[in-house]
Short mmCIF file of C-alpha atoms and ligand atoms in Angstrom, two decimals:
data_model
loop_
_atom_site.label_atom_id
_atom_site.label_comp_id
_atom_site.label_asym_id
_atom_site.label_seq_id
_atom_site.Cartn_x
_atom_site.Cartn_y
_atom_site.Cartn_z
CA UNK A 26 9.94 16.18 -10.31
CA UNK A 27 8.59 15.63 -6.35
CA UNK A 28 10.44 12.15 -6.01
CA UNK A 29 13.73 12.86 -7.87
CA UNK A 30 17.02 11.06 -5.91
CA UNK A 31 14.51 9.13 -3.71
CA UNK A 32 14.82 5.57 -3.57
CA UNK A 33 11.38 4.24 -3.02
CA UNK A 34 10.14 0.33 -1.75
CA UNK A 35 6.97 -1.17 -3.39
CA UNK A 36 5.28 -4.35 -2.13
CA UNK A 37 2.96 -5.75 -4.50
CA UNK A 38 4.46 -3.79 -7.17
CA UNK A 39 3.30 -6.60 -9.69
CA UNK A 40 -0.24 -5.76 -8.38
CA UNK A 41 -2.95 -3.55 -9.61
CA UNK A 42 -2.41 -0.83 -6.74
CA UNK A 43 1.59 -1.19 -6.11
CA UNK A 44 1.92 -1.19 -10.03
CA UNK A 45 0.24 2.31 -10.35
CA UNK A 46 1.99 3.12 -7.74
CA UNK A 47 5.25 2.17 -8.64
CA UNK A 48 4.59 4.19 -12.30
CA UNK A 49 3.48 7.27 -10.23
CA UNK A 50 6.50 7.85 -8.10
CA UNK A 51 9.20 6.39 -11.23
CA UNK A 52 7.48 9.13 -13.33
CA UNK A 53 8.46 11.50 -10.62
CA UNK A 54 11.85 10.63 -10.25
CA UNK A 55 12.24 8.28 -8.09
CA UNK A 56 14.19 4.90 -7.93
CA UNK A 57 11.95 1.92 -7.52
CA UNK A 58 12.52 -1.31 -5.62
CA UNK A 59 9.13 -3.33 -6.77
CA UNK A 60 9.02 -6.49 -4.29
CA UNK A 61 6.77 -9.46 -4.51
CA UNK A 62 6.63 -13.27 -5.10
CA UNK A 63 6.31 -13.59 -8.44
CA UNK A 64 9.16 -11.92 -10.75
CA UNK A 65 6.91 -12.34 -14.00
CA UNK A 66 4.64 -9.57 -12.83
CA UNK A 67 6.94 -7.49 -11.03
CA UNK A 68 9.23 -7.78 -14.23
CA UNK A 69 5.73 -6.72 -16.47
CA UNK A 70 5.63 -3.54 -14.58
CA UNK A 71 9.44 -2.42 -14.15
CA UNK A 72 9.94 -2.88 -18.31
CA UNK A 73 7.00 -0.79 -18.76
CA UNK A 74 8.95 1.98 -16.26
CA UNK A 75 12.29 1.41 -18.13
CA UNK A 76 10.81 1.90 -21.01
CA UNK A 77 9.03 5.41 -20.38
CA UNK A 78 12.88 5.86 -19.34
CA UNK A 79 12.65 5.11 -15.41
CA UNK A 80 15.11 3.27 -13.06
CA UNK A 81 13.07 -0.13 -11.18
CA UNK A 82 14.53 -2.92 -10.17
CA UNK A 83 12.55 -5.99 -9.21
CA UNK A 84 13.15 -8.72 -6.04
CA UNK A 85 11.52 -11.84 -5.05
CA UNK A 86 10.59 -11.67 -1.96
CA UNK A 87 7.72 -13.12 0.55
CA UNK A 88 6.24 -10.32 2.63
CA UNK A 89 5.06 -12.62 5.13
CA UNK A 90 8.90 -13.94 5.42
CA UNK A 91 10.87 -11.80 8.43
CA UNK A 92 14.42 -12.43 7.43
CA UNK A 93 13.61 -12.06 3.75
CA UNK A 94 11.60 -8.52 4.18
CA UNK A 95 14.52 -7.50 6.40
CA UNK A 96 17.48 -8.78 4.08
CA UNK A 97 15.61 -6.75 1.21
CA UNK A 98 15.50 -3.04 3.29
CA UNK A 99 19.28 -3.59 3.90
CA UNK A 100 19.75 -4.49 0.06
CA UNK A 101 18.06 -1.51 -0.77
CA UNK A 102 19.44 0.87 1.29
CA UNK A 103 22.75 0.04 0.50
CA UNK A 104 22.28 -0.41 -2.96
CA UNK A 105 20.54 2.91 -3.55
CA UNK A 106 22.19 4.99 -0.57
CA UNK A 107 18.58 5.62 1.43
CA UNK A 108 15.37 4.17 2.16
CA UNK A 109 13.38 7.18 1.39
CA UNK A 110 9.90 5.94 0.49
CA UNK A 111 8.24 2.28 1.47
CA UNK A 112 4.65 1.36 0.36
CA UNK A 113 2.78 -1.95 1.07
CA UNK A 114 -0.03 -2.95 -1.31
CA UNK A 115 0.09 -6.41 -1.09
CA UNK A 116 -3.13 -8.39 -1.17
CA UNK A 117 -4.54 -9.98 2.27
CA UNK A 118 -6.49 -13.11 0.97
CA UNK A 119 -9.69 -11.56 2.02
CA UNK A 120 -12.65 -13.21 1.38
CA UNK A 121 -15.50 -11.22 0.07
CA UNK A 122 -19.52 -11.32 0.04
CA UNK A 123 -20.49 -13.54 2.68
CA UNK A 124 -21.83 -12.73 5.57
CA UNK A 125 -20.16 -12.77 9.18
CA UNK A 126 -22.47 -14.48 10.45
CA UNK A 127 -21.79 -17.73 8.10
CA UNK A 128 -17.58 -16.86 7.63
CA UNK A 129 -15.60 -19.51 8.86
CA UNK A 130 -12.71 -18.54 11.21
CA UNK A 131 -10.08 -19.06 8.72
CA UNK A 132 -11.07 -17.04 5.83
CA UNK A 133 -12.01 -13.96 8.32
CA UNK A 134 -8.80 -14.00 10.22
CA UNK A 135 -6.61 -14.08 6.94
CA UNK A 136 -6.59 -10.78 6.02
CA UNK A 137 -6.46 -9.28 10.07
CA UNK A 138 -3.35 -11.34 10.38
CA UNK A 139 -1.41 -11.21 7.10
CA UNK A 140 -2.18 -7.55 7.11
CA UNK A 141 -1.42 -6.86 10.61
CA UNK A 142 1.92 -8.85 9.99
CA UNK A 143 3.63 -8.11 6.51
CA UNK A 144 2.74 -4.19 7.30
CA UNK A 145 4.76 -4.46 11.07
CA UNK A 146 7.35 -6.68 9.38
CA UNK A 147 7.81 -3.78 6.50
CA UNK A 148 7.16 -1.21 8.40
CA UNK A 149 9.77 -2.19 11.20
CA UNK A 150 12.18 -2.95 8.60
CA UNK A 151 12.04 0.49 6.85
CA UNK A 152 11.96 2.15 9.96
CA UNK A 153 15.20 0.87 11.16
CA UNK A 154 17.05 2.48 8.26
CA UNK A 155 14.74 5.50 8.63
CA UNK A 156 15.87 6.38 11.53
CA UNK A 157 19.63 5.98 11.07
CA UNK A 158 19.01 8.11 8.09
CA UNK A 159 16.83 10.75 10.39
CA UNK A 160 13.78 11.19 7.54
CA UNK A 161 11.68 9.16 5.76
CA UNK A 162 7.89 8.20 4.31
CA UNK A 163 5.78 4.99 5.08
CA UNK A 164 2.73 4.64 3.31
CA UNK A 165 -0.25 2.63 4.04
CA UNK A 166 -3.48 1.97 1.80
CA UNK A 167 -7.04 0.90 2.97
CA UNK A 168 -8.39 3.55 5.61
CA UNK A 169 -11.32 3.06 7.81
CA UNK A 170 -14.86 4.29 6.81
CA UNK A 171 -18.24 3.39 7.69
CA UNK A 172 -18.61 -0.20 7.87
CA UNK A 173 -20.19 -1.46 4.67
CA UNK A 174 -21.72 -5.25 4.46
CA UNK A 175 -20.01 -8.83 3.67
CA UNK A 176 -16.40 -7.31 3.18
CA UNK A 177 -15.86 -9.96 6.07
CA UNK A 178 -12.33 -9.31 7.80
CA UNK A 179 -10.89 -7.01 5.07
CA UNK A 180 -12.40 -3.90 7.25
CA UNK A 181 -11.42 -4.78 10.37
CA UNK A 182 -7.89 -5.72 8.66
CA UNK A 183 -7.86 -1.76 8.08
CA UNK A 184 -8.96 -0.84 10.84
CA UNK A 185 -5.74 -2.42 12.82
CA UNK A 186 -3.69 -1.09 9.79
CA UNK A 187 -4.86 2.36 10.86
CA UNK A 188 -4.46 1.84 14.38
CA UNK A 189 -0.43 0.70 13.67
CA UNK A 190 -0.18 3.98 11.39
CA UNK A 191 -1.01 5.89 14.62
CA UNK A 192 1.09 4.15 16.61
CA UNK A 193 4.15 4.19 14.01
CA UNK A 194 3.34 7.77 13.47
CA UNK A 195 3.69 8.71 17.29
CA UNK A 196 7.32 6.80 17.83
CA UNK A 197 8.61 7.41 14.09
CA UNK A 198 7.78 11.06 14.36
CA UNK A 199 10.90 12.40 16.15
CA UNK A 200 12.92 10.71 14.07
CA UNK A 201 12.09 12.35 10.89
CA UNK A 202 9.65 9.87 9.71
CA UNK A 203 6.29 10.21 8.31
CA UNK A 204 3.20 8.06 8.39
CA UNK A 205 0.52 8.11 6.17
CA UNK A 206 -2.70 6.11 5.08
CA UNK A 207 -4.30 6.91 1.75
CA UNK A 208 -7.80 6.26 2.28
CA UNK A 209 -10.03 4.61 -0.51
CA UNK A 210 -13.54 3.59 -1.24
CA UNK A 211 -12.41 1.45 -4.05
CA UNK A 212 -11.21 1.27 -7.65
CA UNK A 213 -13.63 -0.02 -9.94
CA UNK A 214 -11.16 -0.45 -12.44
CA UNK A 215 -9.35 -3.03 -11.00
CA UNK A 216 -12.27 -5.35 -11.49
CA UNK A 217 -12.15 -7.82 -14.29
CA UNK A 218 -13.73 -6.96 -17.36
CA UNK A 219 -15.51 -10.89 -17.28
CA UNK A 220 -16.18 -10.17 -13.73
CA UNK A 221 -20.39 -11.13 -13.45
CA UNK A 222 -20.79 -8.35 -10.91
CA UNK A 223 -18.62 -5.63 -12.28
CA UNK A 224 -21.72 -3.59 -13.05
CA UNK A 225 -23.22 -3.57 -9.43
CA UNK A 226 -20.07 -3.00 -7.66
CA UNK A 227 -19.26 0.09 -9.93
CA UNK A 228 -22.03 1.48 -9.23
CA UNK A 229 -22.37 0.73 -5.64
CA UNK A 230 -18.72 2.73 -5.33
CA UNK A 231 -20.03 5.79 -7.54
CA UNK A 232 -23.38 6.07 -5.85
CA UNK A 233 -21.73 6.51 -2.66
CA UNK A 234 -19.74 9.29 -3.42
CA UNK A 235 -20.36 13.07 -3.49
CA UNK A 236 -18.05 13.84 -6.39
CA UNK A 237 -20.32 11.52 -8.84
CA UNK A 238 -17.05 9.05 -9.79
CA UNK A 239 -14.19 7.14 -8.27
CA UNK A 240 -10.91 7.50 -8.09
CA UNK A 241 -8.62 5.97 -10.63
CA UNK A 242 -5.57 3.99 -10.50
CA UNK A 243 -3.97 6.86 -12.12
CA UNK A 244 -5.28 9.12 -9.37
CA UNK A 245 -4.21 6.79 -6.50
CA UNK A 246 -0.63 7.15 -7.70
CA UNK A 247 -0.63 10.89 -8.06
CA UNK A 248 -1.99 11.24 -4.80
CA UNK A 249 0.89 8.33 -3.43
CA UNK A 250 3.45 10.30 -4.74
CA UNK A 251 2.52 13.71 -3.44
CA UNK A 252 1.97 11.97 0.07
CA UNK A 253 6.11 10.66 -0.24
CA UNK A 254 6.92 13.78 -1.65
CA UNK A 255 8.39 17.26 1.05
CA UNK A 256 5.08 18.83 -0.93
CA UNK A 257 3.72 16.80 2.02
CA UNK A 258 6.48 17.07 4.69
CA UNK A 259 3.06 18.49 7.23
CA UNK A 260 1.38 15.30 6.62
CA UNK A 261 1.79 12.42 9.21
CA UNK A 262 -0.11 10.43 11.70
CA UNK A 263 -3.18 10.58 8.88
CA UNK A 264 -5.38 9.67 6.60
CA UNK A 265 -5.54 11.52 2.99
CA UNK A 266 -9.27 11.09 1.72
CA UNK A 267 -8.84 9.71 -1.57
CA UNK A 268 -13.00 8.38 -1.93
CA UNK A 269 -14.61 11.49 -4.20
CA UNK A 270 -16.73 11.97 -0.46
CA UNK A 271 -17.29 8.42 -0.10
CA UNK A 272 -16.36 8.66 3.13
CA UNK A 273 -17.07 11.87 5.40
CA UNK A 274 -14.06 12.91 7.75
N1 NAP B 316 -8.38 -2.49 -5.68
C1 NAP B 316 -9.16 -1.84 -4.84
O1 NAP B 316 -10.22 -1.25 -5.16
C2 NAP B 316 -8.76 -1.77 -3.42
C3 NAP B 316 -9.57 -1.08 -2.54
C4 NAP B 316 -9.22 -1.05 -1.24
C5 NAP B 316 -8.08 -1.68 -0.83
N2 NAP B 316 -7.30 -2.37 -1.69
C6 NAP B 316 -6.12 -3.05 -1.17
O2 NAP B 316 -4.97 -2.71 -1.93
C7 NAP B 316 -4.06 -3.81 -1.93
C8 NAP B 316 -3.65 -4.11 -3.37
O3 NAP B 316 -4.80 -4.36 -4.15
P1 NAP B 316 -4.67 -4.77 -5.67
O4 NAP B 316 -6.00 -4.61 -6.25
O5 NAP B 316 -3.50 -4.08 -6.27
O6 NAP B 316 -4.31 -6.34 -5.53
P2 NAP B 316 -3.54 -7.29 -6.58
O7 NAP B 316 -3.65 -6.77 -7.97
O8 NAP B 316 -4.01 -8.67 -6.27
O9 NAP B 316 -2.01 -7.15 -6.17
C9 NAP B 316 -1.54 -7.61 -4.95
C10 NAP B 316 -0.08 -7.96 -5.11
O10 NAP B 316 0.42 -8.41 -3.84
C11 NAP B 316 1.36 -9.46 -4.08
N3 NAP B 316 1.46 -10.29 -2.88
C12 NAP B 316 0.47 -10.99 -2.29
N4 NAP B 316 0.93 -11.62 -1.20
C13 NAP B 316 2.25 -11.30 -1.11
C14 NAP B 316 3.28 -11.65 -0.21
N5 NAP B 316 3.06 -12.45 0.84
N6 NAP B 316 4.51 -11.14 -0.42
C15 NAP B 316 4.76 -10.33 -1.45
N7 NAP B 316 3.82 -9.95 -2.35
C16 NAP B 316 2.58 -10.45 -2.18
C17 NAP B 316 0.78 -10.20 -5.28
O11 NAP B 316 1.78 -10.79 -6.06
P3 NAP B 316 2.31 -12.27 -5.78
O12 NAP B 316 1.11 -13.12 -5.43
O13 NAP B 316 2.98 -12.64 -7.03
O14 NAP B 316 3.26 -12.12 -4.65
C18 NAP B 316 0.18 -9.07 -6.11
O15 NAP B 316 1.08 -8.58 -7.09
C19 NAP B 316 -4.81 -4.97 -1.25
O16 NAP B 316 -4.38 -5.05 0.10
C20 NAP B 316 -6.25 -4.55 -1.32
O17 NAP B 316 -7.02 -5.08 -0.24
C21 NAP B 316 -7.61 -2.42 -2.97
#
């Protein structure tokens, strides 16, 4: 299994994204720490890993909160031995389809600053006990294509996400520590089945890929836990395509 012995950190592991995720790398081995403010959720997803016969074990915790994310890491660590793996995939409050032009200031600087925020506070807090430990794998999600209409800050959220992962990649490198974004052009099958505009936004995400489909929740966590995995020990300071040619590097 790629992630067997490795202790691995989920925000938003109740979530659509950091549940997948946390299924992914538990199916490969590894020991999962989902965080995330509500323990209903985060419990939903750990039984369902227990049950397939995986180790998780669930926190409350605010990502947002700097004493909280940092109390967590050292919890982990100690609990588990290492801080091998640490994903963020909480949500940003974005607010989606309206235009710039008529977005208030509050709902487009949401997601830049929560995102900007809860992935330096997680980041810094992993770091700390990567770097004692000399090796280690922080993930980010989002990437940075072509700018597509009324996503309103959630881009330019990524965009600063990808310029930390450079930055983090560049000081965490000599320590052992890699960086890396997986890049998507969305997952229609996170949408609500009652969503009105499920239809359109489906195929607005197929029709701009080369590959005819888009990735799956499935696939995101396959591709999540090959990126933590030493199948991927080259791999830092970038992006891993995960669109179906979406997006053109
Ligand atoms: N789905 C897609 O197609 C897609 C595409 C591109 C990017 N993304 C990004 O991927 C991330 C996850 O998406 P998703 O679809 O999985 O969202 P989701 O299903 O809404 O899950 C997000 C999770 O984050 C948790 N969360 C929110 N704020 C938190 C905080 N301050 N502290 C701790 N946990 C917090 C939420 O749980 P609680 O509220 O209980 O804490 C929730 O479980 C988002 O950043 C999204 O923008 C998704």
């Amino acid at each position: 299994m790629l992630l067997e012995g490795k202790s691995a950190v989920i925000y938003g592991g109740g979530g659509a994204v950091g549940g997948a995720v946390a299924r992914a790398f538990a199916a490969q081995g590894a020991r999962v720490y989902l965080a995330g403010r509500t323990l209903a959720s985060l419990e939903t997803v750990a039984g369902g890993i227990r049950s397939a016969g995986g180790t998780a074990h669930t926190s409350r915790v605010d990502a947002l909160d700097e004493k909280a994310v940092d109390d967590h890491a050292d919890f982990v660590a100690a609990d588990a031995g290492s801080l091998d793996v640490y994903f963020n995939l909480i949500s940003h409050g974005d607010v989606q389809g309206t235009p710039l032009a008529e977005m208030s200031l509050e709902d487009f600087e949401r997601p830049v600053v929560t995102a900007v925020r809860t992935m330096f506070l997680t980041s810094r807090a992993a770091a700390r006990h990567m770097i004692r430990q000399g090796s280690g794998v922080i993930l980010m999600f989002g990437g940075y294509g072509d700018p597509l209409p009324r996503l309103g800050g959630l881009q330019v959220a990524f965009g600063a996400l990808e310029s930390l992962r450079r930055s983090l990649a560049c000081e965490l490198g000599p320590h052992g520590i890699r960086v890396v974004t997986l890049q998507t052009g969305g997952i229609p099958e996170v949408l609500p089945e009652t969503f009105a505009g499920r239809e359109a936004i489906t195929a607005g995400i197929v029709g701009r890929t080369m590959l005819g489909r888009a990735a799956t929740l499935a696939d995101v966590g396959n591709v999540a836990a090959f990126a933590a995995s030493e199948h991927a020990r080259t791999i830092t300071a970038s992006a891993i395509n995960i669109t179906c040619g979406s997006v053109v590097d």
